[in-house]
mmCIF file of C-alpha atoms in Angstrom:
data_model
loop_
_atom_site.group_PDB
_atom_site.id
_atom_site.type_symbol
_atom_site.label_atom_id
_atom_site.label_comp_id
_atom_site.label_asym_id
_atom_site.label_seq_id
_atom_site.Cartn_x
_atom_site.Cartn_y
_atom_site.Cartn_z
ATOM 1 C CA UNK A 58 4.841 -9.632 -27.403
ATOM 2 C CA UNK A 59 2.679 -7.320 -30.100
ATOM 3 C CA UNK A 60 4.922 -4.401 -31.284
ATOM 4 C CA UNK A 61 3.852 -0.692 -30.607
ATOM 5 C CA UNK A 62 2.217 1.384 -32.833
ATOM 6 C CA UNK A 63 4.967 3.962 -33.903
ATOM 7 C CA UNK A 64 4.300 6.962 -36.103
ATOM 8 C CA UNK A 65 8.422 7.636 -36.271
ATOM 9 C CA UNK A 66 8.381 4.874 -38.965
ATOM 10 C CA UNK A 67 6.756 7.523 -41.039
ATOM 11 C CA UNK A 68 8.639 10.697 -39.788
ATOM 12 C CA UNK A 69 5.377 12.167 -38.067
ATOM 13 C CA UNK A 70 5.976 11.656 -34.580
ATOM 14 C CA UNK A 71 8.038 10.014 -31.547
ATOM 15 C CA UNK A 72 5.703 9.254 -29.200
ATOM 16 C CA UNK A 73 5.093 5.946 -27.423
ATOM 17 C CA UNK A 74 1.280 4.785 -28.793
ATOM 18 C CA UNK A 75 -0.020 1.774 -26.892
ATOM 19 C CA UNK A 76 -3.346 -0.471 -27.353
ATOM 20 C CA UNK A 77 -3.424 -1.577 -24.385
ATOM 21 C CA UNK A 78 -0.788 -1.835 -21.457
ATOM 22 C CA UNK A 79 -0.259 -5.601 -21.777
ATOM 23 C CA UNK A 80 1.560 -4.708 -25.475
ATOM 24 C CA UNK A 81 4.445 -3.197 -23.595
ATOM 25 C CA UNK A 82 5.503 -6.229 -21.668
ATOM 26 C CA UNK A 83 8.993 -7.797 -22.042
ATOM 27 C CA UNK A 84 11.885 -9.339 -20.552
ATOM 28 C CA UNK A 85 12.632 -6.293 -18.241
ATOM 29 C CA UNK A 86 8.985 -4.909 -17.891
ATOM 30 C CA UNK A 87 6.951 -8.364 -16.002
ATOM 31 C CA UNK A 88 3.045 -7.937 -16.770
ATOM 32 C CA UNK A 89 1.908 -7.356 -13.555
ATOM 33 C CA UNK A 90 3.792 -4.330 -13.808
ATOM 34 C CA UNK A 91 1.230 -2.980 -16.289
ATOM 35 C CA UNK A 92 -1.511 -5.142 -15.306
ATOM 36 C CA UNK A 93 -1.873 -3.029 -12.399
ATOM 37 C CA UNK A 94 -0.544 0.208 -12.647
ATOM 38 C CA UNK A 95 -2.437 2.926 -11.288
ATOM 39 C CA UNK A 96 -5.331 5.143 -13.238
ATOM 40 C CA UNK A 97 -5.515 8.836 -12.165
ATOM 41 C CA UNK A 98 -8.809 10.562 -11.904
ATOM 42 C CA UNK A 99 -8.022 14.331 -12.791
ATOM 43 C CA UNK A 100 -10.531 16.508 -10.943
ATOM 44 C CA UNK A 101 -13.641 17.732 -12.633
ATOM 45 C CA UNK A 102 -12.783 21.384 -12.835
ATOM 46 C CA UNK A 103 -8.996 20.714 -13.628
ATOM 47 C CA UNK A 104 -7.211 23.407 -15.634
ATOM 48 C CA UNK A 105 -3.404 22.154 -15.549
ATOM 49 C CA UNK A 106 -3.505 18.681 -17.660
ATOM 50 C CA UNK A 107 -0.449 16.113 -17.901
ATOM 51 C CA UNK A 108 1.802 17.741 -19.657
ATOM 52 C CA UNK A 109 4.600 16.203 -22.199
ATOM 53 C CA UNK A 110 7.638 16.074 -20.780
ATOM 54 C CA UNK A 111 9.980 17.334 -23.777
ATOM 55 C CA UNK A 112 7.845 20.301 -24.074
ATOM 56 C CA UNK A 113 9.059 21.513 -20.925
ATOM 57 C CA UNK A 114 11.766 21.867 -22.570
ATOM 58 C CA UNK A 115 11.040 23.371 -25.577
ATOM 59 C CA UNK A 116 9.469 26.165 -23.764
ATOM 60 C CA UNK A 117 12.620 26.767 -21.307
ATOM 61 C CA UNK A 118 16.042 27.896 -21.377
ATOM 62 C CA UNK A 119 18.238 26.628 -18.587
ATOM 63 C CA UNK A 120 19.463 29.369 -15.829
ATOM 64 C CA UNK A 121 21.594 29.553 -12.764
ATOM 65 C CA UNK A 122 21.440 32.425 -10.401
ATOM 66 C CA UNK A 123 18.533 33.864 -12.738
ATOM 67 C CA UNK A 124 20.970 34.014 -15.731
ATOM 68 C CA UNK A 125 20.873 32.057 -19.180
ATOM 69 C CA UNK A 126 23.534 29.985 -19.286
ATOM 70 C CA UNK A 127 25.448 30.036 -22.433
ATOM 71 C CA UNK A 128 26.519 27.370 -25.011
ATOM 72 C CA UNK A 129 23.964 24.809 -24.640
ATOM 73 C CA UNK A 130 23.006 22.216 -27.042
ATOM 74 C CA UNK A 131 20.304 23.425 -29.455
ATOM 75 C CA UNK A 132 17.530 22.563 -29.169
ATOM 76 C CA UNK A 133 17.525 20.983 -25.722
ATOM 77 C CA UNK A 134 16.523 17.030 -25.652
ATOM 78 C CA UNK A 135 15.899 14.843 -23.222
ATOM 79 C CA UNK A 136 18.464 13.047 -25.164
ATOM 80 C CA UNK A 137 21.201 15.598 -23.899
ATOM 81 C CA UNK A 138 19.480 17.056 -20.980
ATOM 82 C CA UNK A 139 22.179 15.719 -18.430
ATOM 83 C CA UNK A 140 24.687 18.052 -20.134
ATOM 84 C CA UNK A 141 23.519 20.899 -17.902
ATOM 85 C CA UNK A 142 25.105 18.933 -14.701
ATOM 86 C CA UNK A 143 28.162 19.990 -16.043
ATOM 87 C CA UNK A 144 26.812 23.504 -16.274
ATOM 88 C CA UNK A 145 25.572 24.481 -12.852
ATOM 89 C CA UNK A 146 24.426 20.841 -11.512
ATOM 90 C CA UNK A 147 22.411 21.126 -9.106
ATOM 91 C CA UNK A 148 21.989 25.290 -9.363
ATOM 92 C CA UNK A 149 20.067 24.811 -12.802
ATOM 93 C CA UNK A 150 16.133 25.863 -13.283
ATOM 94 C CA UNK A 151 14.831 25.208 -16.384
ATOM 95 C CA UNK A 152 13.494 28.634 -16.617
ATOM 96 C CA UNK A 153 10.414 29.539 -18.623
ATOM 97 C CA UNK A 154 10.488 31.713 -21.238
ATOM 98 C CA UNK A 155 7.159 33.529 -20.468
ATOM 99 C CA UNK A 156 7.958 33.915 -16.637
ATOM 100 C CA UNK A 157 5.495 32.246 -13.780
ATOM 101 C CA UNK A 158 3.553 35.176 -13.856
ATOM 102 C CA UNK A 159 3.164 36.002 -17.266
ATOM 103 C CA UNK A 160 -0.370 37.378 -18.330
ATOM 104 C CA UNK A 161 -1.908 36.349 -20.789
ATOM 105 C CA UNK A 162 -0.848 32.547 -19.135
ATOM 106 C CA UNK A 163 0.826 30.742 -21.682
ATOM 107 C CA UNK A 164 -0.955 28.040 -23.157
ATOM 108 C CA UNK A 165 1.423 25.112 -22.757
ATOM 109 C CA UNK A 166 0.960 25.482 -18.921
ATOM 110 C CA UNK A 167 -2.758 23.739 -19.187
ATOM 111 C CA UNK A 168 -0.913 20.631 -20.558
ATOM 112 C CA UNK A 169 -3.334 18.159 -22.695
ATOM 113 C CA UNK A 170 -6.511 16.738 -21.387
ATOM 114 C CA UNK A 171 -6.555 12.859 -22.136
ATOM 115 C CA UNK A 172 -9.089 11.924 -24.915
ATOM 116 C CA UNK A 173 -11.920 9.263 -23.951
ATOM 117 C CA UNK A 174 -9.621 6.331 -23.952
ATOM 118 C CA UNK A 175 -7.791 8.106 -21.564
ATOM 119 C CA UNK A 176 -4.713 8.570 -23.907
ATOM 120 C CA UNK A 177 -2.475 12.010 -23.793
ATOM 121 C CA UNK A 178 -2.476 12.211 -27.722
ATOM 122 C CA UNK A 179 0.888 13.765 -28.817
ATOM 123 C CA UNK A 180 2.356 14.106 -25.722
ATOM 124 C CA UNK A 181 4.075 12.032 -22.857
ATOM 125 C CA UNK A 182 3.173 12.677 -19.695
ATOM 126 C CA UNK A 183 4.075 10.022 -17.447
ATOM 127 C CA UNK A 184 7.306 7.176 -17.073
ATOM 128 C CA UNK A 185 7.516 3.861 -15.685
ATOM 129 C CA UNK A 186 10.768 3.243 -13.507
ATOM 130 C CA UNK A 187 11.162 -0.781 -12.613
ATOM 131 C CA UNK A 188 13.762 -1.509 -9.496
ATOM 132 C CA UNK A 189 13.838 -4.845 -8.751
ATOM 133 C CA UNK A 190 15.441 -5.277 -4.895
ATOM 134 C CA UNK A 191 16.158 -9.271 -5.077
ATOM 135 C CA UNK A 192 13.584 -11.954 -3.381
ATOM 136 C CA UNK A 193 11.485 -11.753 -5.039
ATOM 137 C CA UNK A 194 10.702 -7.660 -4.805
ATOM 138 C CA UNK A 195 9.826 -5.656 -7.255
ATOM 139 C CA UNK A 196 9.448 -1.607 -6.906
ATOM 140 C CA UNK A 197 7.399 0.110 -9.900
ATOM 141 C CA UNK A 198 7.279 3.634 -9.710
ATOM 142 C CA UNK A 199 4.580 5.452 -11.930
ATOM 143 C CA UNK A 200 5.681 8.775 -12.345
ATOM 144 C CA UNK A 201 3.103 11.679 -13.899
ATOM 145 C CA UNK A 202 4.251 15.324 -15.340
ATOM 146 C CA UNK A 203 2.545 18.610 -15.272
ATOM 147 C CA UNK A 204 3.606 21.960 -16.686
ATOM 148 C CA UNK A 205 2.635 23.972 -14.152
ATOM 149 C CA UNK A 206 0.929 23.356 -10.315
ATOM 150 C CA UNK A 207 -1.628 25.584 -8.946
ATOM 151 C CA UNK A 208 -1.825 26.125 -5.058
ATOM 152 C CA UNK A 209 -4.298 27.285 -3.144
ATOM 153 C CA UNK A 210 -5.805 29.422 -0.905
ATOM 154 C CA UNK A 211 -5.091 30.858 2.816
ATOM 155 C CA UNK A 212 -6.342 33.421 4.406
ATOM 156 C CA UNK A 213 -7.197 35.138 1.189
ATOM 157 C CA UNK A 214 -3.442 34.497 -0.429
ATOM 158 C CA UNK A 215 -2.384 32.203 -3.064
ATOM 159 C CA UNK A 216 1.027 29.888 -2.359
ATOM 160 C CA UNK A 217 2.602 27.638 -3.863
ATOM 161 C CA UNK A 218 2.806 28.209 -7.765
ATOM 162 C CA UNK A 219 5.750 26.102 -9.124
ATOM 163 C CA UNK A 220 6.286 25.824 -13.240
ATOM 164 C CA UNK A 221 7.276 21.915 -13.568
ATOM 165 C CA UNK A 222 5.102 18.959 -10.855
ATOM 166 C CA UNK A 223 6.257 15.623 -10.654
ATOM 167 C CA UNK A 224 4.035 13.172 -8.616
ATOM 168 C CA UNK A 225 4.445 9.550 -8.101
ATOM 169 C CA UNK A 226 2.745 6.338 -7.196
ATOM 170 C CA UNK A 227 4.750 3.152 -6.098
ATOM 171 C CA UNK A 228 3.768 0.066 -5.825
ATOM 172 C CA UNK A 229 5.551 -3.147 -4.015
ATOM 173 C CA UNK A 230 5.527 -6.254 -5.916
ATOM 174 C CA UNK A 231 6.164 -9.541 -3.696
ATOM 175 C CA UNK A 232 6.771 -12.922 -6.213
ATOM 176 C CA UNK A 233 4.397 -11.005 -9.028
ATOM 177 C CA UNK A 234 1.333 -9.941 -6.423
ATOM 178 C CA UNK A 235 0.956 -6.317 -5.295
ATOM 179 C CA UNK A 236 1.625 -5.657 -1.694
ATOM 180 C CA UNK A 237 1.865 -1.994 -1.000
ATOM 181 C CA UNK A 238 0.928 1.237 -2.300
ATOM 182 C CA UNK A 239 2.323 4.948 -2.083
ATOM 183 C CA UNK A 240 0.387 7.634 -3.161
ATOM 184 C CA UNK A 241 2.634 11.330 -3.003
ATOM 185 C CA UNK A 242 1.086 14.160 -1.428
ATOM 186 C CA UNK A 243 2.933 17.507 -1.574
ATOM 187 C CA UNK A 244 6.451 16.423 0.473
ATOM 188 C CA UNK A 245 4.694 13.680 1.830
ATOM 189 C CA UNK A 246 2.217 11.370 1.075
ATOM 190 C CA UNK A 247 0.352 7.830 2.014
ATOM 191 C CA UNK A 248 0.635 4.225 2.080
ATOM 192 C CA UNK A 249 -1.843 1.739 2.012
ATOM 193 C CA UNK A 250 -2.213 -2.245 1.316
ATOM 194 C CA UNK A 251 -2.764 -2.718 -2.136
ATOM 195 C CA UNK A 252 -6.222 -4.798 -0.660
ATOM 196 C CA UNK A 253 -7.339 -1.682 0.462
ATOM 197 C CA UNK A 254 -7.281 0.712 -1.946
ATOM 198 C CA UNK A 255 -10.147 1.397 -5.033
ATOM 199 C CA UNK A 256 -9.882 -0.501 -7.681
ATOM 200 C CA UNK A 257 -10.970 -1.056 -11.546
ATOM 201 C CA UNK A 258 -10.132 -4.408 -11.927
ATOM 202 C CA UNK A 259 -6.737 -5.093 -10.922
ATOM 203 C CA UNK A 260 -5.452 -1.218 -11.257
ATOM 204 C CA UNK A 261 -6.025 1.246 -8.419
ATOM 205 C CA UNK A 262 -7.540 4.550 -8.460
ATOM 206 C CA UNK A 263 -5.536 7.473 -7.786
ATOM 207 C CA UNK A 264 -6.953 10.656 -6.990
ATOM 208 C CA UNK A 265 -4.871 13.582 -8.400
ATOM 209 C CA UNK A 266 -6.038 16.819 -6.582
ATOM 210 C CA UNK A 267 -7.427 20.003 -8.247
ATOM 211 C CA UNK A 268 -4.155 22.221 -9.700
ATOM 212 C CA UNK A 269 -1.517 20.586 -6.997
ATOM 213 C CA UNK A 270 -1.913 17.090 -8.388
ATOM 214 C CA UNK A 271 -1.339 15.803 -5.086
ATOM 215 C CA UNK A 272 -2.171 11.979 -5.086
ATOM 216 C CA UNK A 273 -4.793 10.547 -2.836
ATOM 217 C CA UNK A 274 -6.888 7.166 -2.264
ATOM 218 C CA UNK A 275 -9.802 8.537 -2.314
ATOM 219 C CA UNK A 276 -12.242 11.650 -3.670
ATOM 220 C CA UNK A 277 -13.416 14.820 -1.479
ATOM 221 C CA UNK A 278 -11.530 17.284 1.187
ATOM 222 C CA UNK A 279 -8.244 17.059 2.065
ATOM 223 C CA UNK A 280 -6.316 19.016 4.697
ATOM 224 C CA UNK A 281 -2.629 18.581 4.297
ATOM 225 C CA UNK A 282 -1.470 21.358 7.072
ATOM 226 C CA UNK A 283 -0.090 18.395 8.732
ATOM 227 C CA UNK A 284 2.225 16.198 6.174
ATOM 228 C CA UNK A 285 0.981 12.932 5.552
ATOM 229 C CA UNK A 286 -2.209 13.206 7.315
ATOM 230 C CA UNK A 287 -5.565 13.250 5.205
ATOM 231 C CA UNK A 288 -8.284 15.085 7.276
ATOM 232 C CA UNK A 289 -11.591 16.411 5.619
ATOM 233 C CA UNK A 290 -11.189 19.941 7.141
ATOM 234 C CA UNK A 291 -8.215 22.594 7.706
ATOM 235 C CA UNK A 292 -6.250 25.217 6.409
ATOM 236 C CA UNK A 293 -4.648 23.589 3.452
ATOM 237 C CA UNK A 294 -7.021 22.076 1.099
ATOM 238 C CA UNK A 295 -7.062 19.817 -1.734
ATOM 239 C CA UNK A 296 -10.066 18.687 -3.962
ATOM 240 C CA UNK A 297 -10.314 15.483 -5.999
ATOM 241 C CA UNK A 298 -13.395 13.848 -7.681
ATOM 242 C CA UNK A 299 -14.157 11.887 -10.281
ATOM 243 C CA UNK A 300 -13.650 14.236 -13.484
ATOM 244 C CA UNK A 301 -11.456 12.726 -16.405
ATOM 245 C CA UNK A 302 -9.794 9.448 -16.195
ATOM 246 C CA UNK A 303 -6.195 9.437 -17.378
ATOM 247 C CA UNK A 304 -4.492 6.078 -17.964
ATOM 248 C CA UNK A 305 -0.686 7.122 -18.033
ATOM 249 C CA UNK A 306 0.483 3.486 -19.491
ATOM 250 C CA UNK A 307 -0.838 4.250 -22.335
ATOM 251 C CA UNK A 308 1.809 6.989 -23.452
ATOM 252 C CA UNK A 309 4.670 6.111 -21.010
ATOM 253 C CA UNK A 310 8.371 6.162 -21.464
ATOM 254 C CA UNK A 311 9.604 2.790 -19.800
ATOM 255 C CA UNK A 312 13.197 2.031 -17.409
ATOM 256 C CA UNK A 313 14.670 -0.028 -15.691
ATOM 257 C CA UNK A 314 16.806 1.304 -12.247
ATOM 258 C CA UNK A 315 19.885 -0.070 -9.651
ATOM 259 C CA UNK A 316 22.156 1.697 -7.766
ATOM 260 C CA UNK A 317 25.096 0.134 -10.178
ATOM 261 C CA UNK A 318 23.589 0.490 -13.209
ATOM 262 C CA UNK A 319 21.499 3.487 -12.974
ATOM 263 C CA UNK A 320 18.863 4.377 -15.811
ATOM 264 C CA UNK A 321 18.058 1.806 -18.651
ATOM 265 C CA UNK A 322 15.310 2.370 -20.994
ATOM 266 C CA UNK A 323 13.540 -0.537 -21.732
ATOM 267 C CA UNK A 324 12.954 0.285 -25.695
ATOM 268 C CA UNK A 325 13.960 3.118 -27.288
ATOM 269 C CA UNK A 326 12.798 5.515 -24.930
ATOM 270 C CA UNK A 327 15.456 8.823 -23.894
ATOM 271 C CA UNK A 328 17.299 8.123 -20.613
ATOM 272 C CA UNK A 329 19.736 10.563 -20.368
ATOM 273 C CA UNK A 330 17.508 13.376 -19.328
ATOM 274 C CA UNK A 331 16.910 11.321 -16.190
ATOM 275 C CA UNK A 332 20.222 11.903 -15.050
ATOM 276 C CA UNK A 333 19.590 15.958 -15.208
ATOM 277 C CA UNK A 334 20.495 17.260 -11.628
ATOM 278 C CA UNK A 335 18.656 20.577 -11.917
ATOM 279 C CA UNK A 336 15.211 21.700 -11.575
ATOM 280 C CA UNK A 337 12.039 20.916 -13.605
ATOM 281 C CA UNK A 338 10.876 24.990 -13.151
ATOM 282 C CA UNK A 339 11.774 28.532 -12.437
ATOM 283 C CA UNK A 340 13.657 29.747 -9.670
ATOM 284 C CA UNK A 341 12.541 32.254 -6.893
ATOM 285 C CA UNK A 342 13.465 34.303 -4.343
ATOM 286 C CA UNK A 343 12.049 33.791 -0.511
ATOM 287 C CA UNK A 344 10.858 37.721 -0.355
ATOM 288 C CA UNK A 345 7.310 37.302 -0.447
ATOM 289 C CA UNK A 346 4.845 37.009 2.442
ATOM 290 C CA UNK A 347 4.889 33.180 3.760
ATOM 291 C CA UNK A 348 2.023 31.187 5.021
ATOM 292 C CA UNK A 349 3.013 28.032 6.567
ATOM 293 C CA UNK A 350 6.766 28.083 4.832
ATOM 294 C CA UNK A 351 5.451 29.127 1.987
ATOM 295 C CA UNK A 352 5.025 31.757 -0.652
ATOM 296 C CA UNK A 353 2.993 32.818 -3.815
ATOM 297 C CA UNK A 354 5.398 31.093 -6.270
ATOM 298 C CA UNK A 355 8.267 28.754 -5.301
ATOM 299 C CA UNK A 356 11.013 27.178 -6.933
ATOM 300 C CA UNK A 357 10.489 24.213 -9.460
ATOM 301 C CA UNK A 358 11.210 20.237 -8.130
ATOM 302 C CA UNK A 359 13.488 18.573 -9.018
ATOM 303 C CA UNK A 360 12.853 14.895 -11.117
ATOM 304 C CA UNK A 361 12.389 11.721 -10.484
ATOM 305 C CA UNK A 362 16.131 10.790 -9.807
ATOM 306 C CA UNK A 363 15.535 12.153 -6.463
ATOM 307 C CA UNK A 364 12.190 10.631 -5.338
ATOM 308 C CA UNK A 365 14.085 7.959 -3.078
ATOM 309 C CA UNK A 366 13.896 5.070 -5.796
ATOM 310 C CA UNK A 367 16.077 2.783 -3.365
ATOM 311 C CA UNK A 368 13.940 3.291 -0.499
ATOM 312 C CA UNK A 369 13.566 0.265 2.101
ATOM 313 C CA UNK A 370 9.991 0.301 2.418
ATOM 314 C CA UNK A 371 7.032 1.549 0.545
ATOM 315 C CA UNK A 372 7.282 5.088 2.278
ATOM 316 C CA UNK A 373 10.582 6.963 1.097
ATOM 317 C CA UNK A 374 11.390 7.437 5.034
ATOM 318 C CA UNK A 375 10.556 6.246 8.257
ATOM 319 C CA UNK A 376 8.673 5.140 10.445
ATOM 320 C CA UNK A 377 6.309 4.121 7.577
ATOM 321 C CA UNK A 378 2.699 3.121 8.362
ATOM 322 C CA UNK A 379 0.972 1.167 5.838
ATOM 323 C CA UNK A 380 -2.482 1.600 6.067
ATOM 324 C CA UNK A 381 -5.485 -1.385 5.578
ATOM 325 C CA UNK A 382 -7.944 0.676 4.912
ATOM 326 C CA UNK A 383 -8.754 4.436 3.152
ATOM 327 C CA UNK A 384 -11.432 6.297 4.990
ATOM 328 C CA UNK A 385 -8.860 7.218 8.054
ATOM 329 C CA UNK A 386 -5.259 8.155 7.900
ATOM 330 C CA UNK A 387 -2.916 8.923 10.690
ATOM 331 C CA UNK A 388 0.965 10.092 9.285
ATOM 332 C CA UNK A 389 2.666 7.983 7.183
ATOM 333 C CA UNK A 390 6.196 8.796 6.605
#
């Protein structure tokens, strides 16, 4: 295995730099796992980048009922970030300083656009979580952060404005060879045969839609009024294309999950911040005008803890239809 290149030798910096995604193979981390993880086309007119996941932090305080909670560690790591359970658990937003609707918009919101070797420079974006279920079955979860998520337009309103977007792609691993694929989409999503899907090489494409990040198979129109369907016309739209390719490996944070165990970081990487039961934005009250359950600006998600990493198939719930092909969809969870 060739070491990573890593700048904290000199004091400059902390971040995971990679070559290539084969250097971060070991013991815990097989190289298929890498060998085929996912790139993400951002869309052409993309405003809100990957963004690096500590910086969230930096530029929040943690509230519950819209108040700043008192004695927390300072600063705020993802090295101590699971502190706030005891604090308000599941009640806690991590709340941003400017506000949701601040004006000018803050700057950290647009995230950082990946350079032409599809790197985040300074910043990481993005996490690998490895479950391996026994038999020969192997779950990798690619998991991709962004500051803040744009929605879209209805009937002349904007909904949907959350500070804090985590997406995910999973893919199924059967004896080292990739099976199945699950691409997130809003509070659904898709799943697809891993023969199906675009490809460079060995890793598929993913699609991350314009503002909402939503992940798809393929580029165009997307109508999600209907959760996990993909239809090219409706009230709900997303937009992907092919504008900059991001390859999330190349700056990822690495674990290792089981239900016993729970979070191991495969190098040096923080875990405890993946333990943090609160949310990844700012909270907000349901007293705007709602289009389809929603409203202007809604509450932040909550992390990857609770993205179903145990799930029994591909899908996170049933019935689950994996799809061979990705012109077509029909729901899929």
């Amino acid at each position: 295995m060739r070491l990573f290149i890593s700048l904290a030798l000199v004091g400059l910096s902390t971040q995971p730099v990679w070559s290539s995604p084969s250097d971060r193979a070991t013991s815990d981390v097989r190289p298929y796992v890498l060998e085929y993880a996912p790139l993400v086309w951002l869309h052409s007119q993309e405003t809100y980048m990957p963004s690096d996941i500590q910086q969230q932090l930096d530029h929040t305080r943690p509230n519950v009922n819209w108040t700043t909670i008192e004695g927390v560690q300072s600063p705020l790591t993802l090295n101590n970030l699971d502190t706030l359970n005891s604090m308000g658990n599941t009640s806690v937003y991590l709340t941003s300083l400017e506000g949701i609707e601040a004006d000018p918009e803050p700057a950290w919101f647009r995230g950082i656009k990946p350079d032409s070797d599809g790197r985040t420079v300074d910043g990481t974006a993005s996490i690998i979580i490895i479950v391996d279920r026994g038999n020969g079955t192997v779950d990798a979860f690619y998991f991709y952060f962004y500051a803040f998520n744009k929605g879209g337009q209805v009937l002349g309103m904007e909904f949907g404005d959350h500070i804090g977007d985590w997406e995910h792609n999973m893919i199924r691993f059967v004896n080292g060879k990739p099976k199945e694929m699950w691409y997130s989409q809003h509070a659904s999503g898709q799943a697809f045969t891993y023969a199906a899907v675009e490809k460079k090489d060995k890793r598929p494409y993913v699609y991350s839609a314009r503002g909402t990040h939503a992940n798809y198979a393929i580029p165009g129109k997307h109508d999600h009024t209907i959760p996990g369907f993909n239809l090219p016309a409706g009230f709900l739209m997303d937009y992907t294309d092919r504008g900059v390719l991001w390859d999330p490996v190349l700056n990822a944070y690495l674990y290792t999950y089981d239900q016993t165990a729970g979070f191991r970081a495969v190098n040096s990487d923080p875990v405890a911040w993946l333990d943090f039961n609160g949310r990844w934005g700012d909270d907000q009250p349901r007293n705007e005008r709602e289009i389809f359950g929603e409203a202007k600006n809604v509450a932040g998600p909550n992390g990857p803890k609770f993205k179903k990493l145990d799930r029994q198939q591909v899908c996170p719930s049933k019935p689950c239809v994996v799809l061979p092909f990705r012109t077509f969809s029909v729901k899929t969870s």
